[in-house]
Amino acid sequence: MNERILRVLEYTKIKEQLLEHVSSSLGKEKIHKLQPWIELEDVAHQQNSTDEGVQVLRLKGHVPLGGIRDIRPSIKRSEIGGILSPEELVEIGTTIYGGRRFKRFIEGMLEDEVNLPILENLVEQIDPLIEVEKQIKDSIDDQGHVMDSASPALRTIRQQLRSYESRIREKLESITRSSKSQKMLSDAIITIRNDRYVIPVKQEYRSAFGGMIHDQSASGATLFIEPQSVVTINNQLKEAKSKEHQEIQRILKALTAQVAEVAAFLNHNVTILSEIDFIFAKARYSHAMKCVKPKLNDREYMNLKRARHPLISREEVVPIDVELGGKYNALVITGPNTGGKTVTLKTIGLVSLMAQSGLQIPAEEESEVTVFESIYADIGDEQSIEQNLSTFSSHMTNIVDILDRVNFKSLVLFDELGAGTDPTEGAALAISILDYVNERGAKIVATTHYSELKAYAYNRSGVMNASVEFDIETLRPTYRLLIGVPGRSNAFEISKRIGLSESIITDAKSHISEDNNKIDVMIASLEDAQKKAERERTEASDIHAEAVQLKQDLEKKLQEFEQQKERMMEKAEEEARKSVEHARNEADEILKELRTYQKEMGNVKEHKLIEAQKRLEEATPKKNKKLKDTSKLNEKAPENLKPGEEVKVLTVNQKGHVVDKVGNNEYQVQVGIMKMTVKANELEPIRSKKKQETKPVVRVEGSSVTKPELDLRGERYENALRAVDKFLDESLLAGYPQVSIIHGKGTGALRKGVQDLLKGHPNVKSTRLGSAGEGGSGVTIVGLK
């Protein structure tokens, strides 16, 4: 992109805003070099990376990027043989740690299945370099001081230093505390001159202590003397300090060599961290500006929804809707000065530059942008009265340059096209320039005062009029962009409202051609229609939003009602289950007593116990988490059911008989051992069902089958098999769905013979041995067809 265009559209101010959100000098460098990309793939990658940063900030609220520094100069010095300072080594250590900490941070989010493919790829390239960081941290503290632990030799030397300093202070303190010496001293203190411990002695007592004079006060009345008694120890201290310096240099040299060995890895880490800092600077900027990720296309199509100029505060800026590249490629904006035409022009250009720089845009969701190879702008201070030939010449020079370069992948912005010269000639030039650029397929947004250009949009395909709204009542612009409506100067209305004579205004109107008057009336009508449509659309949008909210509220309440209903049903079923379970437990106790009586008295048969227990089990309701299936209920409730009449209870799929009618629409029904109150539409008479069956009902008079069991114990084999065959026929005619054949356990021969017979019998549906409560292997349970 041309630097002049970036400057005219104030792109540099966007970069200045972006700089406020970086974490290190690495990010600053990336932003200083930032330029819009012109390839769709590059722009898409940058937009996706910014969106990942926004996603991380939304989920975590922060990112750990502290401690990262631009250590590339230090890395270079290590490679060419220099010795790094402790401060440089500390910065290298903190940068290594910062990169590793951020890597762990992103890896933690990836473990939580957050989709961050670009950041994942970046952190995979960060080398931990743990050993180098450890060596630096073990040797140098955060303030850049080489610690005693850096080497055993350094620890020994520093112990000697502390010993020498302690001895020197003891000797000098004994002098300063001595009553004899105090009158010779200017002050009873110990100080340092030329890295040696001294005491301040009055001039007249200079020979009392011997030793060396290192300094004197400005007046010459005080001499700073190193007494003879500490000269030797001071010499030893100085020698130890020299050794300390040599050992520190040796340590720093060794650490520098380690840095040099991993220089390539460090440089790559810095490159990755620079990109990461840049990504999160864009993400923080997006959050601060309330921006959104735009849709991208390669169709030279733009559709901005409520786009805002990013350099105007949200409280003052008026959002605009702009579409280019669909039904029209050129937008001609007319209207009065200070109405917001230039701001509209800059908003379109600046939002495009932001999108192509990987920044999210200040607009609403679903806004769409394209990638322009170049953006051209001729924008100047045309709202000044100082429009002369030099201004016109300057603009035309810029326009000529634009016309030489423009193509179908360009966006061209003209502010007050053709201004600064004779209106007739200026309008003609403006029309020709727009035709030329439009023929080359470029997207155009132009502002103008010329009324000739209002008709231009109607006479050219792919060109649309637009205007900035002006409120006649308040004499102020609203800064709203009206698409499809050309602007008016409103000179007569404004003059009238500020007090210009009506006669003068009428006379002025007479000088306007009839065609122009018709155009003004048409424009006024269009403006009124546009405003009405806007109001109706806003009202419809509000009503729609209210309807959607109401629908959501109702759905939520319905869901809550269904959940509450289900909980109540579950609770009722659970209470019923507990009640039946209690009854069943009591029945089990009775059955145990019956078995005891059977053993003692032998007059209670096993099949009675089996049948009683089975009926109890079938009567126990099963817990159902779903609500009652009302599709199983009778649409037409049966009427006038009589006591003793056999019915089917649809809700529990069990047979029973009517005990009594307890209400207008309810009956008490005996199901097994349990009595229950049931609504009429939950009952189905058994007799009505039998009438619908196609098979005739055969009744056998004097049937010997009175109970659904046959006891074969004690019978001969052949007699037993004949009895089984007869028993099955009679049981089928009696309507039993299931019968029991008691053959005993014995040798198993009778059981085998019975089961062989049952396998081929046409009336047998299924067979199984009895359960523990039904007689076990001594009984065969037969299901009949």
JSON list of N, CA, C and O in Angstrom, two decimals, residues 439-489:
[
{"chain": "A", "resi": 439, "resn": "GLU", "atom": "N", "xyz": [-15.18, 1.74, -15.55]},
{"chain": "A", "resi": 439, "resn": "GLU", "atom": "CA", "xyz": [-14.94, 0.82, -16.66]},
{"chain": "A", "resi": 439, "resn": "GLU", "atom": "C", "xyz": [-13.85, -0.19, -16.34]},
{"chain": "A", "resi": 439, "resn": "GLU", "atom": "O", "xyz": [-13.86, -1.30, -16.87]},
{"chain": "A", "resi": 440, "resn": "ARG", "atom": "N", "xyz": [-12.93, 0.18, -15.48]},
{"chain": "A", "resi": 440, "resn": "ARG", "atom": "CA", "xyz": [-11.85, -0.73, -15.10]},
{"chain": "A", "resi": 440, "resn": "ARG", "atom": "C", "xyz": [-12.24, -1.66, -13.96]},
{"chain": "A", "resi": 440, "resn": "ARG", "atom": "O", "xyz": [-11.41, -2.44, -13.47]},
{"chain": "A", "resi": 441, "resn": "GLY", "atom": "N", "xyz": [-13.48, -1.57, -13.51]},
{"chain": "A", "resi": 441, "resn": "GLY", "atom": "CA", "xyz": [-13.99, -2.53, -12.54]},
{"chain": "A", "resi": 441, "resn": "GLY", "atom": "C", "xyz": [-13.65, -2.23, -11.10]},
{"chain": "A", "resi": 441, "resn": "GLY", "atom": "O", "xyz": [-13.93, -3.06, -10.21]},
{"chain": "A", "resi": 442, "resn": "ALA", "atom": "N", "xyz": [-13.04, -1.08, -10.84]},
{"chain": "A", "resi": 442, "resn": "ALA", "atom": "CA", "xyz": [-12.68, -0.74, -9.47]},
{"chain": "A", "resi": 442, "resn": "ALA", "atom": "C", "xyz": [-13.94, -0.39, -8.67]},
{"chain": "A", "resi": 442, "resn": "ALA", "atom": "O", "xyz": [-14.97, -0.04, -9.22]},
{"chain": "A", "resi": 443, "resn": "LYS", "atom": "N", "xyz": [-13.83, -0.53, -7.36]},
{"chain": "A", "resi": 443, "resn": "LYS", "atom": "CA", "xyz": [-14.92, -0.12, -6.46]},
{"chain": "A", "resi": 443, "resn": "LYS", "atom": "C", "xyz": [-14.67, 1.35, -6.07]},
{"chain": "A", "resi": 443, "resn": "LYS", "atom": "O", "xyz": [-13.55, 1.71, -5.69]},
{"chain": "A", "resi": 444, "resn": "ILE", "atom": "N", "xyz": [-15.73, 2.17, -6.19]},
{"chain": "A", "resi": 444, "resn": "ILE", "atom": "CA", "xyz": [-15.56, 3.62, -6.03]},
{"chain": "A", "resi": 444, "resn": "ILE", "atom": "C", "xyz": [-16.52, 4.14, -4.96]},
{"chain": "A", "resi": 444, "resn": "ILE", "atom": "O", "xyz": [-17.69, 3.75, -4.92]},
{"chain": "A", "resi": 445, "resn": "VAL", "atom": "N", "xyz": [-16.01, 5.03, -4.13]},
{"chain": "A", "resi": 445, "resn": "VAL", "atom": "CA", "xyz": [-16.85, 5.83, -3.25]},
{"chain": "A", "resi": 445, "resn": "VAL", "atom": "C", "xyz": [-16.41, 7.27, -3.44]},
{"chain": "A", "resi": 445, "resn": "VAL", "atom": "O", "xyz": [-15.23, 7.60, -3.23]},
{"chain": "A", "resi": 446, "resn": "ALA", "atom": "N", "xyz": [-17.33, 8.12, -3.90]},
{"chain": "A", "resi": 446, "resn": "ALA", "atom": "CA", "xyz": [-16.98, 9.51, -4.20]},
{"chain": "A", "resi": 446, "resn": "ALA", "atom": "C", "xyz": [-17.96, 10.44, -3.52]},
{"chain": "A", "resi": 446, "resn": "ALA", "atom": "O", "xyz": [-19.17, 10.16, -3.47]},
{"chain": "A", "resi": 447, "resn": "THR", "atom": "N", "xyz": [-17.46, 11.55, -2.98]},
{"chain": "A", "resi": 447, "resn": "THR", "atom": "CA", "xyz": [-18.34, 12.59, -2.43]},
{"chain": "A", "resi": 447, "resn": "THR", "atom": "C", "xyz": [-18.27, 13.80, -3.35]},
{"chain": "A", "resi": 447, "resn": "THR", "atom": "O", "xyz": [-17.25, 14.05, -4.01]},
{"chain": "A", "resi": 448, "resn": "THR", "atom": "N", "xyz": [-19.38, 14.55, -3.41]},
{"chain": "A", "resi": 448, "resn": "THR", "atom": "CA", "xyz": [-19.41, 15.71, -4.32]},
{"chain": "A", "resi": 448, "resn": "THR", "atom": "C", "xyz": [-20.50, 16.68, -3.90]},
{"chain": "A", "resi": 448, "resn": "THR", "atom": "O", "xyz": [-21.44, 16.32, -3.18]},
{"chain": "A", "resi": 449, "resn": "HIS", "atom": "N", "xyz": [-20.35, 17.93, -4.39]},
{"chain": "A", "resi": 449, "resn": "HIS", "atom": "CA", "xyz": [-21.39, 18.94, -4.24]},
{"chain": "A", "resi": 449, "resn": "HIS", "atom": "C", "xyz": [-22.20, 19.10, -5.52]},
{"chain": "A", "resi": 449, "resn": "HIS", "atom": "O", "xyz": [-23.27, 19.69, -5.51]},
{"chain": "A", "resi": 450, "resn": "TYR", "atom": "N", "xyz": [-21.68, 18.57, -6.62]},
{"chain": "A", "resi": 450, "resn": "TYR", "atom": "CA", "xyz": [-22.26, 18.87, -7.92]},
{"chain": "A", "resi": 450, "resn": "TYR", "atom": "C", "xyz": [-23.59, 18.17, -8.12]},
{"chain": "A", "resi": 450, "resn": "TYR", "atom": "O", "xyz": [-23.70, 16.94, -7.96]},
{"chain": "A", "resi": 451, "resn": "SER", "atom": "N", "xyz": [-24.62, 18.94, -8.47]},
{"chain": "A", "resi": 451, "resn": "SER", "atom": "CA", "xyz": [-25.94, 18.36, -8.69]},
{"chain": "A", "resi": 451, "resn": "SER", "atom": "C", "xyz": [-25.95, 17.48, -9.94]},
{"chain": "A", "resi": 451, "resn": "SER", "atom": "O", "xyz": [-26.77, 16.57, -10.05]},
{"chain": "A", "resi": 452, "resn": "GLU", "atom": "N", "xyz": [-25.02, 17.76, -10.90]},
{"chain": "A", "resi": 452, "resn": "GLU", "atom": "CA", "xyz": [-24.95, 16.92, -12.10]},
{"chain": "A", "resi": 452, "resn": "GLU", "atom": "C", "xyz": [-24.67, 15.46, -11.75]},
{"chain": "A", "resi": 452, "resn": "GLU", "atom": "O", "xyz": [-25.11, 14.55, -12.45]},
{"chain": "A", "resi": 453, "resn": "LEU", "atom": "N", "xyz": [-23.92, 15.24, -10.67]},
{"chain": "A", "resi": 453, "resn": "LEU", "atom": "CA", "xyz": [-23.56, 13.87, -10.30]},
{"chain": "A", "resi": 453, "resn": "LEU", "atom": "C", "xyz": [-24.71, 13.12, -9.63]},
{"chain": "A", "resi": 453, "resn": "LEU", "atom": "O", "xyz": [-24.68, 11.90, -9.51]},
{"chain": "A", "resi": 454, "resn": "LYS", "atom": "N", "xyz": [-25.74, 13.89, -9.20]},
{"chain": "A", "resi": 454, "resn": "LYS", "atom": "CA", "xyz": [-26.93, 13.21, -8.67]},
{"chain": "A", "resi": 454, "resn": "LYS", "atom": "C", "xyz": [-27.64, 12.44, -9.79]},
{"chain": "A", "resi": 454, "resn": "LYS", "atom": "O", "xyz": [-28.10, 11.32, -9.60]},
{"chain": "A", "resi": 455, "resn": "ALA", "atom": "N", "xyz": [-27.72, 13.08, -10.95]},
{"chain": "A", "resi": 455, "resn": "ALA", "atom": "CA", "xyz": [-28.34, 12.42, -12.10]},
{"chain": "A", "resi": 455, "resn": "ALA", "atom": "C", "xyz": [-27.43, 11.35, -12.68]},
{"chain": "A", "resi": 455, "resn": "ALA", "atom": "O", "xyz": [-27.89, 10.39, -13.31]},
{"chain": "A", "resi": 456, "resn": "TYR", "atom": "N", "xyz": [-26.11, 11.46, -12.43]},
{"chain": "A", "resi": 456, "resn": "TYR", "atom": "CA", "xyz": [-25.14, 10.50, -12.97]},
{"chain": "A", "resi": 456, "resn": "TYR", "atom": "C", "xyz": [-25.48, 9.07, -12.50]},
{"chain": "A", "resi": 456, "resn": "TYR", "atom": "O", "xyz": [-25.42, 8.12, -13.30]},
{"chain": "A", "resi": 457, "resn": "ALA", "atom": "N", "xyz": [-25.84, 8.92, -11.23]},
{"chain": "A", "resi": 457, "resn": "ALA", "atom": "CA", "xyz": [-26.11, 7.58, -10.69]},
{"chain": "A", "resi": 457, "resn": "ALA", "atom": "C", "xyz": [-27.34, 6.96, -11.35]},
{"chain": "A", "resi": 457, "resn": "ALA", "atom": "O", "xyz": [-27.43, 5.74, -11.49]},
{"chain": "A", "resi": 458, "resn": "TYR", "atom": "N", "xyz": [-28.29, 7.82, -11.79]},
{"chain": "A", "resi": 458, "resn": "TYR", "atom": "CA", "xyz": [-29.49, 7.28, -12.42]},
{"chain": "A", "resi": 458, "resn": "TYR", "atom": "C", "xyz": [-29.24, 6.86, -13.86]},
{"chain": "A", "resi": 458, "resn": "TYR", "atom": "O", "xyz": [-29.96, 6.03, -14.41]},
{"chain": "A", "resi": 459, "resn": "ASN", "atom": "N", "xyz": [-28.25, 7.46, -14.48]},
{"chain": "A", "resi": 459, "resn": "ASN", "atom": "CA", "xyz": [-27.97, 7.20, -15.90]},
{"chain": "A", "resi": 459, "resn": "ASN", "atom": "C", "xyz": [-26.92, 6.14, -16.13]},
{"chain": "A", "resi": 459, "resn": "ASN", "atom": "O", "xyz": [-26.62, 5.80, -17.27]},
{"chain": "A", "resi": 460, "resn": "ARG", "atom": "N", "xyz": [-26.29, 5.63, -15.06]},
{"chain": "A", "resi": 460, "resn": "ARG", "atom": "CA", "xyz": [-25.23, 4.64, -15.21]},
{"chain": "A", "resi": 460, "resn": "ARG", "atom": "C", "xyz": [-25.59, 3.37, -14.45]},
{"chain": "A", "resi": 460, "resn": "ARG", "atom": "O", "xyz": [-26.03, 3.43, -13.30]},
{"chain": "A", "resi": 461, "resn": "SER", "atom": "N", "xyz": [-25.38, 2.24, -15.08]},
{"chain": "A", "resi": 461, "resn": "SER", "atom": "CA", "xyz": [-25.60, 0.98, -14.37]},
{"chain": "A", "resi": 461, "resn": "SER", "atom": "C", "xyz": [-24.43, 0.75, -13.41]},
{"chain": "A", "resi": 461, "resn": "SER", "atom": "O", "xyz": [-23.29, 1.11, -13.69]},
{"chain": "A", "resi": 462, "resn": "GLY", "atom": "N", "xyz": [-24.72, 0.14, -12.27]},
{"chain": "A", "resi": 462, "resn": "GLY", "atom": "CA", "xyz": [-23.68, -0.16, -11.30]},
{"chain": "A", "resi": 462, "resn": "GLY", "atom": "C", "xyz": [-23.27, 1.02, -10.45]},
{"chain": "A", "resi": 462, "resn": "GLY", "atom": "O", "xyz": [-22.26, 0.97, -9.75]},
{"chain": "A", "resi": 463, "resn": "VAL", "atom": "N", "xyz": [-24.05, 2.13, -10.51]},
{"chain": "A", "resi": 463, "resn": "VAL", "atom": "CA", "xyz": [-23.74, 3.33, -9.72]},
{"chain": "A", "resi": 463, "resn": "VAL", "atom": "C", "xyz": [-24.95, 3.64, -8.85]},
{"chain": "A", "resi": 463, "resn": "VAL", "atom": "O", "xyz": [-26.09, 3.58, -9.31]},
{"chain": "A", "resi": 464, "resn": "MET", "atom": "N", "xyz": [-24.72, 3.97, -7.58]},
{"chain": "A", "resi": 464, "resn": "MET", "atom": "CA", "xyz": [-25.81, 4.23, -6.64]},
{"chain": "A", "resi": 464, "resn": "MET", "atom": "C", "xyz": [-25.60, 5.58, -5.96]},
{"chain": "A", "resi": 464, "resn": "MET", "atom": "O", "xyz": [-24.48, 5.94, -5.57]},
{"chain": "A", "resi": 465, "resn": "ASN", "atom": "N", "xyz": [-26.70, 6.33, -5.84]},
{"chain": "A", "resi": 465, "resn": "ASN", "atom": "CA", "xyz": [-26.67, 7.59, -5.10]},
{"chain": "A", "resi": 465, "resn": "ASN", "atom": "C", "xyz": [-26.73, 7.32, -3.60]},
{"chain": "A", "resi": 465, "resn": "ASN", "atom": "O", "xyz": [-27.30, 6.31, -3.15]},
{"chain": "A", "resi": 466, "resn": "ALA", "atom": "N", "xyz": [-26.17, 8.22, -2.84]},
{"chain": "A", "resi": 466, "resn": "ALA", "atom": "CA", "xyz": [-26.27, 8.18, -1.39]},
{"chain": "A", "resi": 466, "resn": "ALA", "atom": "C", "xyz": [-26.13, 9.59, -0.87]},
{"chain": "A", "resi": 466, "resn": "ALA", "atom": "O", "xyz": [-25.68, 10.50, -1.59]},
{"chain": "A", "resi": 467, "resn": "SER", "atom": "N", "xyz": [-26.55, 9.80, 0.36]},
{"chain": "A", "resi": 467, "resn": "SER", "atom": "CA", "xyz": [-26.44, 11.14, 0.95]},
{"chain": "A", "resi": 467, "resn": "SER", "atom": "C", "xyz": [-26.30, 11.03, 2.44]},
{"chain": "A", "resi": 467, "resn": "SER", "atom": "O", "xyz": [-26.60, 10.00, 3.04]},
{"chain": "A", "resi": 468, "resn": "VAL", "atom": "N", "xyz": [-25.81, 12.11, 3.03]},
{"chain": "A", "resi": 468, "resn": "VAL", "atom": "CA", "xyz": [-25.76, 12.19, 4.49]},
{"chain": "A", "resi": 468, "resn": "VAL", "atom": "C", "xyz": [-26.94, 13.02, 4.95]},
{"chain": "A", "resi": 468, "resn": "VAL", "atom": "O", "xyz": [-27.23, 14.08, 4.40]},
{"chain": "A", "resi": 469, "resn": "GLU", "atom": "N", "xyz": [-27.65, 12.52, 5.95]},
{"chain": "A", "resi": 469, "resn": "GLU", "atom": "CA", "xyz": [-28.91, 13.13, 6.36]},
{"chain": "A", "resi": 469, "resn": "GLU", "atom": "C", "xyz": [-28.66, 14.46, 7.08]},
{"chain": "A", "resi": 469, "resn": "GLU", "atom": "O", "xyz": [-27.68, 14.61, 7.81]},
{"chain": "A", "resi": 470, "resn": "PHE", "atom": "N", "xyz": [-29.58, 15.40, 6.86]},
{"chain": "A", "resi": 470, "resn": "PHE", "atom": "CA", "xyz": [-29.51, 16.71, 7.52]},
{"chain": "A", "resi": 470, "resn": "PHE", "atom": "C", "xyz": [-30.88, 17.00, 8.12]},
{"chain": "A", "resi": 470, "resn": "PHE", "atom": "O", "xyz": [-31.91, 16.88, 7.46]},
{"chain": "A", "resi": 471, "resn": "ASP", "atom": "N", "xyz": [-30.89, 17.37, 9.41]},
{"chain": "A", "resi": 471, "resn": "ASP", "atom": "CA", "xyz": [-32.15, 17.65, 10.11]},
{"chain": "A", "resi": 471, "resn": "ASP", "atom": "C", "xyz": [-32.48, 19.13, 9.98]},
{"chain": "A", "resi": 471, "resn": "ASP", "atom": "O", "xyz": [-31.80, 20.00, 10.56]},
{"chain": "A", "resi": 472, "resn": "ILE", "atom": "N", "xyz": [-33.53, 19.43, 9.19]},
{"chain": "A", "resi": 472, "resn": "ILE", "atom": "CA", "xyz": [-33.92, 20.82, 8.97]},
{"chain": "A", "resi": 472, "resn": "ILE", "atom": "C", "xyz": [-34.40, 21.49, 10.25]},
{"chain": "A", "resi": 472, "resn": "ILE", "atom": "O", "xyz": [-34.20, 22.68, 10.46]},
{"chain": "A", "resi": 473, "resn": "GLU", "atom": "N", "xyz": [-35.02, 20.70, 11.13]},
{"chain": "A", "resi": 473, "resn": "GLU", "atom": "CA", "xyz": [-35.58, 21.28, 12.36]},
{"chain": "A", "resi": 473, "resn": "GLU", "atom": "C", "xyz": [-34.48, 21.82, 13.27]},
{"chain": "A", "resi": 473, "resn": "GLU", "atom": "O", "xyz": [-34.61, 22.89, 13.85]},
{"chain": "A", "resi": 474, "resn": "THR", "atom": "N", "xyz": [-33.40, 21.06, 13.40]},
{"chain": "A", "resi": 474, "resn": "THR", "atom": "CA", "xyz": [-32.33, 21.46, 14.32]},
{"chain": "A", "resi": 474, "resn": "THR", "atom": "C", "xyz": [-31.18, 22.15, 13.58]},
{"chain": "A", "resi": 474, "resn": "THR", "atom": "O", "xyz": [-30.27, 22.68, 14.22]},
{"chain": "A", "resi": 475, "resn": "LEU", "atom": "N", "xyz": [-31.25, 22.16, 12.23]},
{"chain": "A", "resi": 475, "resn": "LEU", "atom": "CA", "xyz": [-30.17, 22.72, 11.39]},
{"chain": "A", "resi": 475, "resn": "LEU", "atom": "C", "xyz": [-28.84, 22.04, 11.68]},
{"chain": "A", "resi": 475, "resn": "LEU", "atom": "O", "xyz": [-27.77, 22.66, 11.66]},
{"chain": "A", "resi": 476, "resn": "ARG", "atom": "N", "xyz": [-28.90, 20.73, 11.96]},
{"chain": "A", "resi": 476, "resn": "ARG", "atom": "CA", "xyz": [-27.69, 19.98, 12.25]},
{"chain": "A", "resi": 476, "resn": "ARG", "atom": "C", "xyz": [-27.70, 18.68, 11.44]},
{"chain": "A", "resi": 476, "resn": "ARG", "atom": "O", "xyz": [-28.75, 18.09, 11.21]},
{"chain": "A", "resi": 477, "resn": "PRO", "atom": "N", "xyz": [-26.50, 18.26, 11.04]},
{"chain": "A", "resi": 477, "resn": "PRO", "atom": "CA", "xyz": [-26.43, 16.96, 10.34]},
{"chain": "A", "resi": 477, "resn": "PRO", "atom": "C", "xyz": [-26.61, 15.81, 11.34]},
{"chain": "A", "resi": 477, "resn": "PRO", "atom": "O", "xyz": [-26.21, 15.92, 12.50]},
{"chain": "A", "resi": 478, "resn": "THR", "atom": "N", "xyz": [-27.24, 14.73, 10.89]},
{"chain": "A", "resi": 478, "resn": "THR", "atom": "CA", "xyz": [-27.37, 13.54, 11.75]},
{"chain": "A", "resi": 478, "resn": "THR", "atom": "C", "xyz": [-26.24, 12.55, 11.51]},
{"chain": "A", "resi": 478, "resn": "THR", "atom": "O", "xyz": [-26.08, 11.61, 12.27]},
{"chain": "A", "resi": 479, "resn": "TYR", "atom": "N", "xyz": [-25.48, 12.76, 10.43]},
{"chain": "A", "resi": 479, "resn": "TYR", "atom": "CA", "xyz": [-24.34, 11.91, 10.04]},
{"chain": "A", "resi": 479, "resn": "TYR", "atom": "C", "xyz": [-24.77, 10.51, 9.61]},
{"chain": "A", "resi": 479, "resn": "TYR", "atom": "O", "xyz": [-23.93, 9.64, 9.42]},
{"chain": "A", "resi": 480, "resn": "ARG", "atom": "N", "xyz": [-26.08, 10.30, 9.43]},
{"chain": "A", "resi": 480, "resn": "ARG", "atom": "CA", "xyz": [-26.53, 9.00, 8.93]},
{"chain": "A", "resi": 480, "resn": "ARG", "atom": "C", "xyz": [-26.40, 8.94, 7.42]},
{"chain": "A", "resi": 480, "resn": "ARG", "atom": "O", "xyz": [-26.67, 9.90, 6.72]},
{"chain": "A", "resi": 481, "resn": "LEU", "atom": "N", "xyz": [-25.98, 7.78, 6.92]},
{"chain": "A", "resi": 481, "resn": "LEU", "atom": "CA", "xyz": [-25.81, 7.58, 5.48]},
{"chain": "A", "resi": 481, "resn": "LEU", "atom": "C", "xyz": [-27.09, 6.97, 4.92]},
{"chain": "A", "resi": 481, "resn": "LEU", "atom": "O", "xyz": [-27.52, 5.91, 5.36]},
{"chain": "A", "resi": 482, "resn": "LEU", "atom": "N", "xyz": [-27.67, 7.63, 3.93]},
{"chain": "A", "resi": 482, "resn": "LEU", "atom": "CA", "xyz": [-28.89, 7.14, 3.30]},
{"chain": "A", "resi": 482, "resn": "LEU", "atom": "C", "xyz": [-28.54, 6.63, 1.91]},
{"chain": "A", "resi": 482, "resn": "LEU", "atom": "O", "xyz": [-28.18, 7.40, 1.02]},
{"chain": "A", "resi": 483, "resn": "ILE", "atom": "N", "xyz": [-28.65, 5.32, 1.70]},
{"chain": "A", "resi": 483, "resn": "ILE", "atom": "CA", "xyz": [-28.34, 4.72, 0.40]},
{"chain": "A", "resi": 483, "resn": "ILE", "atom": "C", "xyz": [-29.55, 4.84, -0.50]},
{"chain": "A", "resi": 483, "resn": "ILE", "atom": "O", "xyz": [-30.69, 4.57, -0.10]},
{"chain": "A", "resi": 484, "resn": "GLY", "atom": "N", "xyz": [-29.32, 5.26, -1.78]},
{"chain": "A", "resi": 484, "resn": "GLY", "atom": "CA", "xyz": [-30.39, 5.36, -2.76]},
{"chain": "A", "resi": 484, "resn": "GLY", "atom": "C", "xyz": [-31.05, 6.72, -2.81]},
{"chain": "A", "resi": 484, "resn": "GLY", "atom": "O", "xyz": [-31.92, 6.95, -3.65]},
{"chain": "A", "resi": 485, "resn": "VAL", "atom": "N", "xyz": [-30.63, 7.64, -1.94]},
{"chain": "A", "resi": 485, "resn": "VAL", "atom": "CA", "xyz": [-31.24, 8.98, -1.91]},
{"chain": "A", "resi": 485, "resn": "VAL", "atom": "C", "xyz": [-30.15, 10.02, -2.11]},
{"chain": "A", "resi": 485, "resn": "VAL", "atom": "O", "xyz": [-29.23, 10.11, -1.29]},
{"chain": "A", "resi": 486, "resn": "PRO", "atom": "N", "xyz": [-30.21, 10.81, -3.20]},
{"chain": "A", "resi": 486, "resn": "PRO", "atom": "CA", "xyz": [-29.21, 11.87, -3.37]},
{"chain": "A", "resi": 486, "resn": "PRO", "atom": "C", "xyz": [-29.44, 12.99, -2.37]},
{"chain": "A", "resi": 486, "resn": "PRO", "atom": "O", "xyz": [-30.55, 13.20, -1.88]},
{"chain": "A", "resi": 487, "resn": "GLY", "atom": "N", "xyz": [-28.39, 13.74, -2.08]},
{"chain": "A", "resi": 487, "resn": "GLY", "atom": "CA", "xyz": [-28.50, 14.79, -1.08]},
{"chain": "A", "resi": 487, "resn": "GLY", "atom": "C", "xyz": [-28.96, 16.11, -1.65]},
{"chain": "A", "resi": 487, "resn": "GLY", "atom": "O", "xyz": [-28.90, 16.36, -2.86]},
{"chain": "A", "resi": 488, "resn": "ARG", "atom": "N", "xyz": [-29.46, 16.93, -0.77]},
{"chain": "A", "resi": 488, "resn": "ARG", "atom": "CA", "xyz": [-29.86, 18.29, -1.15]},
{"chain": "A", "resi": 488, "resn": "ARG", "atom": "C", "xyz": [-29.02, 19.30, -0.37]},
{"chain": "A", "resi": 488, "resn": "ARG", "atom": "O", "xyz": [-28.56, 19.00, 0.74]},
{"chain": "A", "resi": 489, "resn": "SER", "atom": "N", "xyz": [-28.88, 20.49, -0.95]},
{"chain": "A", "resi": 489, "resn": "SER", "atom": "CA", "xyz": [-28.10, 21.50, -0.24]},
{"chain": "A", "resi": 489, "resn": "SER", "atom": "C", "xyz": [-28.89, 22.08, 0.92]},
{"chain": "A", "resi": 489, "resn": "SER", "atom": "O", "xyz": [-28.33, 22.58, 1.90]}
]
